[in-house]
mmCIF file of C-alpha atoms in Angstrom:
data_model
loop_
_atom_site.group_PDB
_atom_site.id
_atom_site.type_symbol
_atom_site.label_atom_id
_atom_site.label_comp_id
_atom_site.label_asym_id
_atom_site.label_seq_id
_atom_site.Cartn_x
_atom_site.Cartn_y
_atom_site.Cartn_z
ATOM 1 C CA MET A 1 -28.357 24.145 20.938
ATOM 2 C CA LYS A 2 -26.471 20.810 20.543
ATOM 3 C CA ARG A 3 -25.169 19.064 23.681
ATOM 4 C CA ILE A 4 -21.656 17.760 23.881
ATOM 5 C CA GLY A 5 -20.268 15.063 26.165
ATOM 6 C CA ILE A 6 -16.529 14.689 26.728
ATOM 7 C CA LEU A 7 -14.651 11.492 27.491
ATOM 8 C CA SER A 8 -11.043 12.283 28.615
ATOM 9 C CA SER A 9 -8.196 10.531 30.455
ATOM 10 C CA HIS A 10 -5.861 13.463 31.234
ATOM 11 C CA ASN A 11 -5.759 17.342 30.817
ATOM 12 C CA GLY A 12 -8.706 17.611 28.387
ATOM 13 C CA SER A 13 -7.225 20.237 26.062
ATOM 14 C CA GLY A 14 -10.171 19.421 23.704
ATOM 15 C CA PHE A 15 -12.476 20.207 26.557
ATOM 16 C CA ASP A 16 -10.783 23.523 26.912
ATOM 17 C CA THR A 17 -11.204 24.187 23.175
ATOM 18 C CA LEU A 18 -14.856 23.263 23.026
ATOM 19 C CA VAL A 19 -15.908 25.141 26.280
ATOM 20 C CA GLU A 20 -14.056 28.282 24.994
ATOM 21 C CA ALA A 21 -15.737 27.973 21.536
ATOM 22 C CA CYS A 22 -19.240 27.552 23.165
ATOM 23 C CA GLU A 23 -18.675 30.419 25.589
ATOM 24 C CA ASN A 24 -17.607 32.795 22.894
ATOM 25 C CA LYS A 25 -20.417 31.681 20.644
ATOM 26 C CA THR A 26 -18.074 30.251 17.904
ATOM 27 C CA LEU A 27 -19.992 27.099 18.369
ATOM 28 C CA ASN A 28 -23.740 26.902 18.900
ATOM 29 C CA ALA A 29 -23.371 24.247 21.542
ATOM 30 C CA GLN A 30 -22.755 23.409 25.175
ATOM 31 C CA VAL A 31 -20.415 20.963 27.005
ATOM 32 C CA VAL A 32 -22.863 19.222 29.349
ATOM 33 C CA LEU A 33 -20.860 16.343 30.716
ATOM 34 C CA VAL A 34 -17.426 15.135 31.382
ATOM 35 C CA ILE A 35 -16.441 11.471 32.093
ATOM 36 C CA SER A 36 -12.851 10.389 32.920
ATOM 37 C CA ASN A 37 -11.502 6.917 33.642
ATOM 38 C CA ASN A 38 -8.462 8.406 35.520
ATOM 39 C CA GLN A 39 -8.940 9.876 39.049
ATOM 40 C CA GLU A 40 -5.876 12.083 38.575
ATOM 41 C CA ALA A 41 -7.277 13.619 35.323
ATOM 42 C CA LYS A 42 -7.138 17.409 35.394
ATOM 43 C CA VAL A 43 -10.137 17.553 33.195
ATOM 44 C CA LEU A 44 -12.280 16.618 36.136
ATOM 45 C CA GLU A 45 -11.102 19.658 38.072
ATOM 46 C CA LYS A 46 -11.512 21.891 34.927
ATOM 47 C CA ALA A 47 -15.083 20.674 34.542
ATOM 48 C CA GLN A 48 -15.778 21.284 38.149
ATOM 49 C CA ASN A 49 -14.523 24.842 37.841
ATOM 50 C CA LYS A 50 -16.783 25.456 34.871
ATOM 51 C CA ASN A 51 -19.789 23.890 36.612
ATOM 52 C CA VAL A 52 -19.947 20.941 34.201
ATOM 53 C CA PRO A 53 -21.219 17.714 35.747
ATOM 54 C CA ASN A 54 -18.304 15.266 35.787
ATOM 55 C CA PHE A 55 -17.854 11.638 36.669
ATOM 56 C CA LEU A 56 -15.043 9.208 37.316
ATOM 57 C CA ILE A 57 -15.882 5.811 35.856
ATOM 58 C CA ASN A 58 -13.311 3.091 35.995
ATOM 59 C CA ALA A 59 -12.867 -0.608 37.007
ATOM 60 C CA LYS A 60 -11.368 0.434 40.386
ATOM 61 C CA LYS A 61 -14.488 2.458 41.332
ATOM 62 C CA TYR A 62 -16.944 0.099 39.860
ATOM 63 C CA PRO A 63 -15.274 -3.338 39.872
ATOM 64 C CA ASP A 64 -18.407 -5.415 39.115
ATOM 65 C CA GLU A 65 -20.174 -3.161 36.674
ATOM 66 C CA ASN A 66 -20.227 -2.834 32.892
ATOM 67 C CA LEU A 67 -18.389 0.523 32.316
ATOM 68 C CA ASP A 68 -19.564 0.795 28.681
ATOM 69 C CA GLU A 69 -23.182 0.569 29.816
ATOM 70 C CA LYS A 70 -22.475 3.011 32.650
ATOM 71 C CA ILE A 71 -20.889 5.628 30.293
ATOM 72 C CA THR A 72 -23.675 5.105 27.689
ATOM 73 C CA ASN A 73 -26.417 5.587 30.295
ATOM 74 C CA LEU A 74 -24.852 8.817 31.544
ATOM 75 C CA MET A 75 -24.560 10.161 27.952
ATOM 76 C CA LEU A 76 -28.211 9.272 27.354
ATOM 77 C CA GLU A 77 -29.358 10.754 30.695
ATOM 78 C CA PHE A 78 -27.671 14.042 29.795
ATOM 79 C CA LYS A 79 -29.251 13.905 26.255
ATOM 80 C CA VAL A 80 -25.799 14.294 24.545
ATOM 81 C CA ASP A 81 -25.980 14.959 20.850
ATOM 82 C CA TYR A 82 -22.152 14.424 20.305
ATOM 83 C CA ILE A 83 -19.397 12.775 22.205
ATOM 84 C CA PHE A 84 -15.813 14.097 21.890
ATOM 85 C CA LEU A 85 -12.762 12.116 22.832
ATOM 86 C CA SER A 86 -10.222 14.451 24.422
ATOM 87 C CA GLY A 87 -7.266 12.142 24.881
ATOM 88 C CA PHE A 88 -9.469 9.271 25.948
ATOM 89 C CA MET A 89 -7.112 6.308 26.519
ATOM 90 C CA LYS A 90 -9.690 3.526 26.282
ATOM 91 C CA LYS A 91 -11.189 1.770 23.263
ATOM 92 C CA ILE A 92 -14.758 2.796 22.667
ATOM 93 C CA GLU A 93 -16.953 -0.188 23.160
ATOM 94 C CA GLU A 94 -20.038 -1.534 21.407
ATOM 95 C CA ASN A 95 -22.861 -0.172 23.668
ATOM 96 C CA LEU A 96 -21.707 3.456 23.171
ATOM 97 C CA LEU A 97 -21.040 2.961 19.449
ATOM 98 C CA LYS A 98 -24.449 1.497 19.016
ATOM 99 C CA ASN A 99 -26.295 4.398 20.818
ATOM 100 C CA PHE A 100 -24.274 7.128 19.228
ATOM 101 C CA PRO A 101 -23.654 6.093 15.593
ATOM 102 C CA ASN A 102 -21.618 8.841 13.787
ATOM 103 C CA LYS A 103 -21.878 10.962 16.921
ATOM 104 C CA ILE A 104 -18.527 10.136 18.564
ATOM 105 C CA ILE A 105 -15.696 12.305 17.358
ATOM 106 C CA ASN A 106 -11.969 12.025 17.957
ATOM 107 C CA SER A 107 -9.078 14.219 16.968
ATOM 108 C CA HIS A 108 -5.863 12.322 15.971
ATOM 109 C CA PRO A 109 -2.458 14.216 15.782
ATOM 110 C CA ALA A 110 -1.466 12.950 12.295
ATOM 111 C CA LEU A 111 -2.665 12.727 8.732
ATOM 112 C CA LEU A 112 -4.594 9.458 8.831
ATOM 113 C CA PRO A 113 -4.463 6.844 7.609
ATOM 114 C CA LYS A 114 -0.634 7.129 8.348
ATOM 115 C CA PHE A 115 0.475 6.953 11.938
ATOM 116 C CA GLY A 116 -2.775 5.696 13.410
ATOM 117 C CA GLY A 117 -3.889 2.686 15.293
ATOM 118 C CA LYS A 118 -3.254 1.173 18.755
ATOM 119 C CA GLY A 119 -0.574 2.815 20.637
ATOM 120 C CA MET A 120 -0.220 5.782 18.375
ATOM 121 C CA TYR A 121 -1.053 8.772 20.441
ATOM 122 C CA GLY A 122 0.813 11.999 21.641
ATOM 123 C CA ARG A 123 4.551 11.855 21.478
ATOM 124 C CA PHE A 124 4.555 8.431 19.807
ATOM 125 C CA VAL A 125 2.902 9.766 16.772
ATOM 126 C CA HIS A 126 5.290 12.758 16.418
ATOM 127 C CA GLU A 127 8.282 10.557 16.977
ATOM 128 C CA ALA A 128 7.116 8.191 14.220
ATOM 129 C CA VAL A 129 6.481 11.061 11.752
ATOM 130 C CA ILE A 130 9.919 12.495 12.367
ATOM 131 C CA GLU A 131 11.567 9.108 12.170
ATOM 132 C CA ALA A 132 9.864 8.491 8.860
ATOM 133 C CA LYS A 133 11.196 11.780 7.503
ATOM 134 C CA GLU A 134 7.775 12.974 6.480
ATOM 135 C CA LYS A 135 7.562 16.278 4.745
ATOM 136 C CA GLU A 136 4.192 17.165 6.319
ATOM 137 C CA SER A 137 1.993 16.241 9.202
ATOM 138 C CA GLY A 138 -1.223 17.519 10.667
ATOM 139 C CA CYS A 139 -4.394 16.347 12.429
ATOM 140 C CA THR A 140 -7.455 14.382 11.537
ATOM 141 C CA VAL A 141 -10.824 14.892 13.200
ATOM 142 C CA HIS A 142 -12.885 11.825 12.490
ATOM 143 C CA PHE A 143 -15.846 9.746 13.571
ATOM 144 C CA VAL A 144 -15.145 6.835 15.950
ATOM 145 C CA ASN A 145 -15.946 3.276 14.891
ATOM 146 C CA GLU A 146 -14.997 -0.092 16.394
ATOM 147 C CA ASN A 147 -11.262 0.219 15.057
ATOM 148 C CA TYR A 148 -8.732 2.653 16.239
ATOM 149 C CA ASP A 149 -8.548 5.717 13.919
ATOM 150 C CA GLU A 150 -10.457 4.194 11.124
ATOM 151 C CA GLY A 151 -13.700 6.169 11.169
ATOM 152 C CA GLU A 152 -14.743 8.556 8.445
ATOM 153 C CA TYR A 153 -12.815 11.908 8.377
ATOM 154 C CA ILE A 154 -14.688 15.083 9.174
ATOM 155 C CA VAL A 155 -11.697 17.500 8.787
ATOM 156 C CA GLN A 156 -7.936 17.168 7.974
ATOM 157 C CA GLU A 157 -5.448 20.017 8.524
ATOM 158 C CA LYS A 158 -1.827 19.928 7.225
ATOM 159 C CA ILE A 159 1.406 21.747 8.108
ATOM 160 C CA SER A 160 4.855 21.293 6.603
ATOM 161 C CA LEU A 161 7.779 20.093 8.739
ATOM 162 C CA LEU A 162 10.914 22.161 9.066
ATOM 163 C CA GLU A 163 14.280 20.583 8.378
ATOM 164 C CA ASP A 164 15.197 20.718 11.987
ATOM 165 C CA GLU A 165 11.776 19.764 13.428
ATOM 166 C CA THR A 166 11.894 18.022 16.798
ATOM 167 C CA VAL A 167 9.158 16.049 18.536
ATOM 168 C CA GLU A 168 8.566 19.077 20.875
ATOM 169 C CA THR A 169 8.133 21.667 18.088
ATOM 170 C CA LEU A 170 5.971 19.401 16.116
ATOM 171 C CA GLU A 171 3.757 18.532 19.099
ATOM 172 C CA ASP A 172 3.275 22.284 19.876
ATOM 173 C CA LYS A 173 2.312 23.006 16.313
ATOM 174 C CA ILE A 174 -0.071 20.125 15.975
ATOM 175 C CA LYS A 175 -1.807 21.073 19.232
ATOM 176 C CA ALA A 176 -2.506 24.551 18.037
ATOM 177 C CA LEU A 177 -3.635 23.019 14.623
ATOM 178 C CA GLU A 178 -5.936 20.612 16.524
ATOM 179 C CA LYS A 179 -7.813 23.441 18.222
ATOM 180 C CA GLU A 180 -8.695 24.967 14.956
ATOM 181 C CA ALA A 181 -9.613 21.631 13.363
ATOM 182 C CA ILE A 182 -11.904 20.583 16.337
ATOM 183 C CA ILE A 183 -13.795 23.837 15.972
ATOM 184 C CA LYS A 184 -13.978 23.555 12.228
ATOM 185 C CA ALA A 185 -15.228 19.952 12.499
ATOM 186 C CA PHE A 186 -17.955 20.825 14.981
ATOM 187 C CA ASN A 187 -19.120 23.872 12.926
ATOM 188 C CA LYS A 188 -19.470 21.497 10.080
ATOM 189 C CA LEU A 189 -21.472 18.948 12.032
ATOM 190 C CA LEU A 190 -23.703 21.519 13.850
ATOM 191 C CA LYS A 191 -24.988 23.152 10.642
#
């Protein structure tokens, strides 16, 4: 059974998706570790409630330590096979990338390569999609490399936009689509 580590800065909806898929045997895997850089992150509480080991790692807590090294060492200690970024708002650094090549996965709420890159997350993506008068949007589950949103795609899912689409309606649709895409991507990887 494959072991998944999660990096998350906020609610961790990807954590919810993966834990649920593991519990109902949709995925032959187990979420074994959660790390957040935000002490207010709800994902830490969620992990605790599911008895998943969870850690807060940020510069405030560890001012004189290499955070990349600390995160990498925990992932290695927990023998993680894959790392999923569930709304992790920090750039993935060299040490983690080197130790987990093509093992770090992100879900982006748009059809990359459009609407990707630094600062393009959550509402900002949906606002840009609507402003550009796109006919479709979707999500891309991809491997993480040293550049934002440029890693190789694993799965892309599309939806058509309605004439009167709002940021809120689009965000809700993409969130639902992302759940399916994340599970589809992991099923592909775990074969």
